[in-house]
Coordinates of C-alpha atoms in Angstrom, one line a residue:
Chain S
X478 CA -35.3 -30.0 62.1
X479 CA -37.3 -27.1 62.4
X480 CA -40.4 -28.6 60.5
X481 CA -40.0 -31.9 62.5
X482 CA -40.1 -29.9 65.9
X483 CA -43.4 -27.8 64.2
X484 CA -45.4 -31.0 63.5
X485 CA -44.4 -32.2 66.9
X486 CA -45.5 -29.6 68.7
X487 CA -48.7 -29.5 66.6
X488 CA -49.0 -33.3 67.7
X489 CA -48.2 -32.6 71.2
X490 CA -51.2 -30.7 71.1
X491 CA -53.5 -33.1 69.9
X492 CA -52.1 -34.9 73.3
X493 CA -53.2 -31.6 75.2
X494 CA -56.4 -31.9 73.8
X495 CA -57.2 -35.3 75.5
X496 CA -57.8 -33.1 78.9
X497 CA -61.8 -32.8 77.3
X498 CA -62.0 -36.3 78.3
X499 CA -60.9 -36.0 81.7
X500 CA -62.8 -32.6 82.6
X501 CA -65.9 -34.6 80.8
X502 CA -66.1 -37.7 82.8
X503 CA -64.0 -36.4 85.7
X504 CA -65.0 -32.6 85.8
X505 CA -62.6 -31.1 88.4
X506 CA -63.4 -28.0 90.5
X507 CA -60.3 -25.9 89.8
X508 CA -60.7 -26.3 85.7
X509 CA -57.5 -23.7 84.8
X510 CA -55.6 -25.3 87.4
X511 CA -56.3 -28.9 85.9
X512 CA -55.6 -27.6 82.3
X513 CA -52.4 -25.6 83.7
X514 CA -50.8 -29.0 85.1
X515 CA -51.7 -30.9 81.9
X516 CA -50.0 -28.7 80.2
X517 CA -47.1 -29.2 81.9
X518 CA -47.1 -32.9 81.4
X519 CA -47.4 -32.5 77.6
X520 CA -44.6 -30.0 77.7
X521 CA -43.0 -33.0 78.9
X522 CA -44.2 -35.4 76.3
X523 CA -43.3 -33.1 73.7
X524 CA -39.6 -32.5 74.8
X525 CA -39.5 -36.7 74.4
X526 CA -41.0 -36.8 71.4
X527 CA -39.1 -34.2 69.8
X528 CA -35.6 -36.6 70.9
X529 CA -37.1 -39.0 69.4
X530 CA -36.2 -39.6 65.6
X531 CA -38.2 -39.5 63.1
X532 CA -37.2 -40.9 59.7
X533 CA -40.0 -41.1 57.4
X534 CA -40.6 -37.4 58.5
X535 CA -37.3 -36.3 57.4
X536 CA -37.9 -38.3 54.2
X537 CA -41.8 -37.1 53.5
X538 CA -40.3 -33.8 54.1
X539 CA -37.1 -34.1 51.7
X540 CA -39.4 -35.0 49.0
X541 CA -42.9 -32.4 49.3
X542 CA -42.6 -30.2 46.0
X543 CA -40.6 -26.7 47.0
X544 CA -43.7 -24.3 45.7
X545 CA -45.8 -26.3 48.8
X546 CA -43.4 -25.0 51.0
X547 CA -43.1 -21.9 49.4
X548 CA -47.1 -21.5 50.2
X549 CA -47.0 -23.4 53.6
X550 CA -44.2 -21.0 55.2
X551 CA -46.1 -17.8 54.0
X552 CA -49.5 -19.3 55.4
X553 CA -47.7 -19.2 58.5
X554 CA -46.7 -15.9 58.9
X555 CA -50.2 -15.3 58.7
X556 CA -50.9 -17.5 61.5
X557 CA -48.5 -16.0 63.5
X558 CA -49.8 -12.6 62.9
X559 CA -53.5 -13.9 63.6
X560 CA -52.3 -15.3 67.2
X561 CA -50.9 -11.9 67.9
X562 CA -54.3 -9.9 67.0
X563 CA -56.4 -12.7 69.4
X564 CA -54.4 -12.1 72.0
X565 CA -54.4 -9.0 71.8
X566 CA -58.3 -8.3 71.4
X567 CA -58.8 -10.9 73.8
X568 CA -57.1 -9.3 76.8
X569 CA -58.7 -5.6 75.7
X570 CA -62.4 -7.8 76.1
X571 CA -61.3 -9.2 79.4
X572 CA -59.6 -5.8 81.0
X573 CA -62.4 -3.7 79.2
X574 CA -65.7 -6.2 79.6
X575 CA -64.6 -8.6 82.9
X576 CA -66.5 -7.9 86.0
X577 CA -63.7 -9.5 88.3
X578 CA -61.6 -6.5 86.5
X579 CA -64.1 -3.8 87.3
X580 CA -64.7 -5.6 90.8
X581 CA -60.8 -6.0 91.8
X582 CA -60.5 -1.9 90.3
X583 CA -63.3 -1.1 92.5
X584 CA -62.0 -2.5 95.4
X585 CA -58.8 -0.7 95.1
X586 CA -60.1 3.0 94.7
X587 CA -62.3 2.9 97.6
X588 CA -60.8 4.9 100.7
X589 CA -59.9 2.1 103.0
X590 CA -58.9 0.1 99.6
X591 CA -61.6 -2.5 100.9
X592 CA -65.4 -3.1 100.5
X593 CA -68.3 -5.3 101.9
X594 CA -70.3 -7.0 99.6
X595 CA -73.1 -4.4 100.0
X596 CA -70.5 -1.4 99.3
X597 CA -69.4 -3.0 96.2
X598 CA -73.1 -3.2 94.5
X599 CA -73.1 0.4 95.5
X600 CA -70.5 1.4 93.4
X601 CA -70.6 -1.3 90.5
X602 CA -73.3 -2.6 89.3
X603 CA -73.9 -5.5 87.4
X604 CA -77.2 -5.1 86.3
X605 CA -77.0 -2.1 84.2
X606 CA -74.1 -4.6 82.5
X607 CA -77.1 -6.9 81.8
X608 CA -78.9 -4.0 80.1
X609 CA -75.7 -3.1 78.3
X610 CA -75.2 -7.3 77.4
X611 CA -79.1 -7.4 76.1
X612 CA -78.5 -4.3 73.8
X613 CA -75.6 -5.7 72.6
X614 CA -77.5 -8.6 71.6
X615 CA -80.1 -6.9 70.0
X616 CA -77.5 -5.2 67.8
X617 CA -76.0 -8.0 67.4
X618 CA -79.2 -9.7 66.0
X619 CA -79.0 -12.4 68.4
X620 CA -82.1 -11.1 70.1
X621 CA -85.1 -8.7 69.0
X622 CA -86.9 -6.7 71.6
X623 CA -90.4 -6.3 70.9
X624 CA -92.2 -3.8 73.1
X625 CA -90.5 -4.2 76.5
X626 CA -90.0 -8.1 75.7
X627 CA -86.9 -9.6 74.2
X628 CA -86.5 -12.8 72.1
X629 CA -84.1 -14.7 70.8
X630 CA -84.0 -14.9 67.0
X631 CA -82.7 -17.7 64.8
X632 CA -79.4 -16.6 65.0
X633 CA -79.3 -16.2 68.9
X634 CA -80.5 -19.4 69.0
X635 CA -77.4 -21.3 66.8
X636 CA -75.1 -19.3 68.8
X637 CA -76.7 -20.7 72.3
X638 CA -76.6 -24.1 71.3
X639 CA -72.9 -24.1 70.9
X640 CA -72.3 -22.7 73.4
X641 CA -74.7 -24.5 75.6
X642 CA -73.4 -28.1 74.1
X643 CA -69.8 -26.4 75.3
X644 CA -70.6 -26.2 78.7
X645 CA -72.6 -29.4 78.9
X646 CA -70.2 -31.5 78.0
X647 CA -67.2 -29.7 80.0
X648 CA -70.2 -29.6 83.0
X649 CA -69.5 -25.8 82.9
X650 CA -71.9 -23.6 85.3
X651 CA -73.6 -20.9 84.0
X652 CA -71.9 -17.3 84.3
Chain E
X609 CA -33.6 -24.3 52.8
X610 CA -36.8 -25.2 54.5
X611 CA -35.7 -24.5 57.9
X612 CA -34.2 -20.8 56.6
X613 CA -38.4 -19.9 54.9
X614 CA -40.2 -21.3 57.7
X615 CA -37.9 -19.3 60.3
X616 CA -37.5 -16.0 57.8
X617 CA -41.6 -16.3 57.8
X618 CA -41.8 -16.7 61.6
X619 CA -39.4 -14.1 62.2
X620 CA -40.9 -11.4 60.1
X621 CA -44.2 -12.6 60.8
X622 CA -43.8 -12.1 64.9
X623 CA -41.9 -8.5 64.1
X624 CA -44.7 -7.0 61.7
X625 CA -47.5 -8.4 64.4
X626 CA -45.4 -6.9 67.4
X627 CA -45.3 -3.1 65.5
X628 CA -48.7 -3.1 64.3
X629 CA -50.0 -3.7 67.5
X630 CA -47.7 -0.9 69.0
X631 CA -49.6 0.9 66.4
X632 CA -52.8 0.0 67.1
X633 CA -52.3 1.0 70.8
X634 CA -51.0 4.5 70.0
X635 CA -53.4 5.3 67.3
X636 CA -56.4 4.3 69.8
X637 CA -54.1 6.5 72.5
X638 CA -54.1 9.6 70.4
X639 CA -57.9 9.3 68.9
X640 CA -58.8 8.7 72.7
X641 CA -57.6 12.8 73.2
X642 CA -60.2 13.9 70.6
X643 CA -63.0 11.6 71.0
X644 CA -64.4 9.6 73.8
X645 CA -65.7 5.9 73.2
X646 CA -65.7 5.1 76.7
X647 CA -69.3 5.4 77.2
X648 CA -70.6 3.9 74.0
X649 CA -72.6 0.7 74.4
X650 CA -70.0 -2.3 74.6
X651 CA -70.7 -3.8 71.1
X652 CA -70.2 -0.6 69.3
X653 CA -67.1 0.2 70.8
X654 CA -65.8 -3.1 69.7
X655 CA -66.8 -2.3 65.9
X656 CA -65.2 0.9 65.9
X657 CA -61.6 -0.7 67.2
X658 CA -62.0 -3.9 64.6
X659 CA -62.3 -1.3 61.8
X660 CA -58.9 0.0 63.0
X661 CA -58.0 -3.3 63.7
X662 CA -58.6 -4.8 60.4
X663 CA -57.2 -1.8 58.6
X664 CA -53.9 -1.8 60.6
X665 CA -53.8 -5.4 60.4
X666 CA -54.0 -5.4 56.5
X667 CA -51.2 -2.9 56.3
X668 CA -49.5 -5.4 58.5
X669 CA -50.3 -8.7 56.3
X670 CA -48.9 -6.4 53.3
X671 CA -45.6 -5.6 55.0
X672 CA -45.1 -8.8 55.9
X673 CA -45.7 -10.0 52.1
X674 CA -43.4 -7.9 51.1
X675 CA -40.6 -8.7 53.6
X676 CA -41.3 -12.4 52.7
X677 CA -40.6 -11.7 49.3
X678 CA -37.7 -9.0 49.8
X679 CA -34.2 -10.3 49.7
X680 CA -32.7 -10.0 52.8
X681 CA -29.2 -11.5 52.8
X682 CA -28.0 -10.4 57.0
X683 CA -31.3 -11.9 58.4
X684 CA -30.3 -15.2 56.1
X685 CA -27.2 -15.3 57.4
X686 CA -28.0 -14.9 61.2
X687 CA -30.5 -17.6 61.0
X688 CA -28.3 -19.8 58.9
X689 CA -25.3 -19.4 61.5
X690 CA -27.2 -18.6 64.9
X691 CA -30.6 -20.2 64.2
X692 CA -31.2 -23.2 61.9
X693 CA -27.8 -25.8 63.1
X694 CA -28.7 -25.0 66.9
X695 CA -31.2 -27.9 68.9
X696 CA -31.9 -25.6 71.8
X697 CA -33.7 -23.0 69.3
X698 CA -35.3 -25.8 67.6
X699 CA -37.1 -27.4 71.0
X700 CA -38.1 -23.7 71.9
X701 CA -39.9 -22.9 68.6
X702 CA -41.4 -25.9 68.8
X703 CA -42.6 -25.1 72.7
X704 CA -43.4 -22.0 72.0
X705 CA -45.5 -23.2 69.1
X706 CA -47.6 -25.7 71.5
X707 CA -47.7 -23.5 73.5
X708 CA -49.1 -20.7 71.2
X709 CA -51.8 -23.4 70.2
X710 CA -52.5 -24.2 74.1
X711 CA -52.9 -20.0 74.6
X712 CA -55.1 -20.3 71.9
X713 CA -57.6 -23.0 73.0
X714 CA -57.9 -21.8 76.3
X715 CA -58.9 -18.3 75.4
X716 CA -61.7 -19.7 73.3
X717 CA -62.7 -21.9 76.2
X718 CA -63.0 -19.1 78.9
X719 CA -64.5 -17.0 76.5
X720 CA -67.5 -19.5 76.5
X721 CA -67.4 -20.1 80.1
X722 CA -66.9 -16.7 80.9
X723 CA -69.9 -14.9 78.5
X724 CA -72.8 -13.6 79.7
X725 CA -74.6 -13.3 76.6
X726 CA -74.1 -16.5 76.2
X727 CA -76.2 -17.5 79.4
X728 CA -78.4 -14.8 78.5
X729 CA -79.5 -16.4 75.4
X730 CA -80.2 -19.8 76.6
X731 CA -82.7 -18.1 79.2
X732 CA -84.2 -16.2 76.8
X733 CA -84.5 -19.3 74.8
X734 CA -86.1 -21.2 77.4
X735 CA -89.5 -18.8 77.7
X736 CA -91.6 -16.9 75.6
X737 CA -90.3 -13.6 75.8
X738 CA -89.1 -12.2 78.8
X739 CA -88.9 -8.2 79.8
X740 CA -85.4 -7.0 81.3
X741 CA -86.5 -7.3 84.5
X742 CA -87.6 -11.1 84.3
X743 CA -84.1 -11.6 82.7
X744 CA -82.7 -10.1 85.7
X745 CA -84.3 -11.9 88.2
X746 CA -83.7 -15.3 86.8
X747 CA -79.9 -14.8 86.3
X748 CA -79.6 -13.4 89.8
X749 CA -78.0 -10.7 90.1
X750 CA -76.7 -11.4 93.7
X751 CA -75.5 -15.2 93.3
X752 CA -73.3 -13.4 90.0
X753 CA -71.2 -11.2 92.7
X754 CA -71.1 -13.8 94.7
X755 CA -70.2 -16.6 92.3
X756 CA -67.3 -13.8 90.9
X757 CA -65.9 -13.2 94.9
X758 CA -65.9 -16.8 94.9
X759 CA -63.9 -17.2 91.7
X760 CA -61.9 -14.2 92.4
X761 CA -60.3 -15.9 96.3
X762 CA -60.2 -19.5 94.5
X763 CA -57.7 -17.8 91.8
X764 CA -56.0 -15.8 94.7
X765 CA -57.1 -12.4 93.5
X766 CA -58.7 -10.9 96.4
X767 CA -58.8 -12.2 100.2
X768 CA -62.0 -12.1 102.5
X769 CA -61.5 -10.5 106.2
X770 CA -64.9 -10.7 108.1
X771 CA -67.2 -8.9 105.8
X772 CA -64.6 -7.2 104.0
X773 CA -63.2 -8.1 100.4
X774 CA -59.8 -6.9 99.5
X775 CA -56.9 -7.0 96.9
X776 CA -54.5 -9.2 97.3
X777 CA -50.7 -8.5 96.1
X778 CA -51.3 -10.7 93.1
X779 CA -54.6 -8.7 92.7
X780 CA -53.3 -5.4 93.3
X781 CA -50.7 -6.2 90.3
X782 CA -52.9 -7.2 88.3
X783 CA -55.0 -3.9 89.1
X784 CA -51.9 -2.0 88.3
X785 CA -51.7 -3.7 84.6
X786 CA -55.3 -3.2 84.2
X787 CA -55.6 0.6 84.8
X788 CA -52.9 1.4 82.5
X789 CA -53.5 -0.6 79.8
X790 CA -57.1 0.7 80.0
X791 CA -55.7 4.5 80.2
X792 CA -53.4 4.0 77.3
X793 CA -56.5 2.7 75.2
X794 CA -59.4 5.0 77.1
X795 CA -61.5 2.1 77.5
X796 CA -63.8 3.8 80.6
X797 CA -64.7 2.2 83.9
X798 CA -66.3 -0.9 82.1
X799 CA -67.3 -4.0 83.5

């Protein structure tokens, strides 16, 4: 039962995944919105499909060798425990590295717990985040800095492309 | 049989995770009152916490092993009478499970649609070399507030008032999670 609602889930998934061809050909403005709601709908796919029966499951399942599932059900533990340490690290980059964060932090310690735009450069500034970004690079070795002038090295330039193809085909602007 | 592992693993799995990281959030805490990473350059800062990370998270995988292995007969026996016979658990784990993967995909996503570097890099890839002050003036500084006040009122985060930007409630919550978490693990002003 448990295995069944598993590979379900892992299937509904692959349903959730089908949102890249609506944000590629469709590309609406509020993107986390749009992937919220579709969400939603699979949520609602996957409490039908998990209703539905599925025989040969049960009987591919009933008859997989026990040492697989020995192996299988220890692997994921460790997938569990992965999940936890990217979530984790992933909200300490966003709360630690996120200029809305420092922005919206900003904006509350100020006096009259508001700022004009000019007020806020004042007291946060994002270009000395650039500088921090481009020496992270470097040490990174994503980029070498000769003289005053920085380049991107092979590596730098693998990453980009990814990351660049990403954003092309979810027509992502640039941050 | 199957049911029982594949729960007993999730279960253990989720309570070694949940006490590691209680661990890892305490021991940056306490190093935090003897030595200051705040101001270290961002990249540094993040290999210093992997090593802890890594080493707390290997102690973790280990006690986790172990548990697997370890005979426990009362955590058998709730799963086996609470657990395993009950469809309401069942169609949960599995949500939660989708849901996990869903979590999963979208951090990945905002991460490259979020990252600087990343834009960094393709402008730097696009010339011959460019000083820190080229960089700067072709990412523009000003449309990157802009473009972030703008992000920041479409999410309902902040509200505009004439020239003035402010928090809203949602905003001011989320300012209140922000400052302690980066308290409890001395992160510094960042940004």
């Amino acid at each position: 039962m448990i295995i069944k609602a598993i590979l379900v889930a892992f299937f509904s998934f692959f349903i959730f995944l089908s949102h890249i061809l609506w944000m590629h050909f469709f590309s609406p403005r509020r993107k986390f919105f749009f992937m919220l709601q579709y969400f939603c709908v699979v949520l609602v796919i996957y409490s039908g499909l998990f209703l539905f029966q599925f025989k040969s499951i049960k009987e591919e399942v009933d008859n997989a060798p026990s040492i697989f599932w020995f192996f299988l059900f220890l692997s994921s533990g460790f997938l569990v425990i992965l999940f936890f340490y990217h979530c984790y690290l992933y909200l300490e980059q966003i709360i630690d590295r996120s200029p809305a964060t420092r922005i919206m932090i900003e904006l509350e310690k100020s006096p009259s717990k508001r700022l004009t735009l000019e007020e806020l450069i004042t007291r946060y500034s994002i270009e000395r985040k650039i500088e921090l970004e481009l020496m992270d690079l470097v040490s990174l070795g994503f980029l070498r800095k000769d003289k005053d002038k920085f380049f991107i090295t092979r590596r730098g330039l693998g990453y980009m492309r990814i990351t660049r193809a990403f954003r092309d085909f979810f027509h992502l602007e640039r941050n | 049989m199957k049911d029982l592992l594949l729960l007993k693993a999730l279960i253990l799995a989720s309570i070694c995770a949940v006490f590691s990281l209680i661990f890892q959030i305490l021991f940056h805490y306490l190093r935090g009152l003897f030595c200051d990473y705040s101001n270290l350059q961002p990249v540094l800062k993040l290999k210093v916490k992997l090593k802890s990370l890594v080493g707390i998270g290997s102690i973790c995988l280990i006690c986790y092993i172990y548990l697997f292995f370890l005979s426990l007969p009362s955590l058998d026996e709730f799963i086996r009478i609470h657990l395993i016979k009950s469809l309401w658990v069942t169609f949960i784990l599995g949500a939660i499970f989708y849901t996990a993967l869903v979590i999963f995909y979208i951090t990945i996503y905002y991460f490259i649609d979020r990252s600087v570097s990343a834009t960094l890099l393709e402008i730097i890839a696009s010339s011959h070399g460019l000083t820190e002050k080229e960089v700067k003036e072709i990412y523009g500084i000003g449309r990157k507030y802009i473009r972030e006040l703008k992000g920041m009122q479409e999410g309902g985060f902040i509200v505009k008032k004439g020239e003035f930007y402010s928090n809203s409630l949602k905003g001011k919550f989320y300012v209140r999670l922000a400052k302690g978490f980066k308290n409890l693990l001395r992160l510094g002003p960042g940004g």
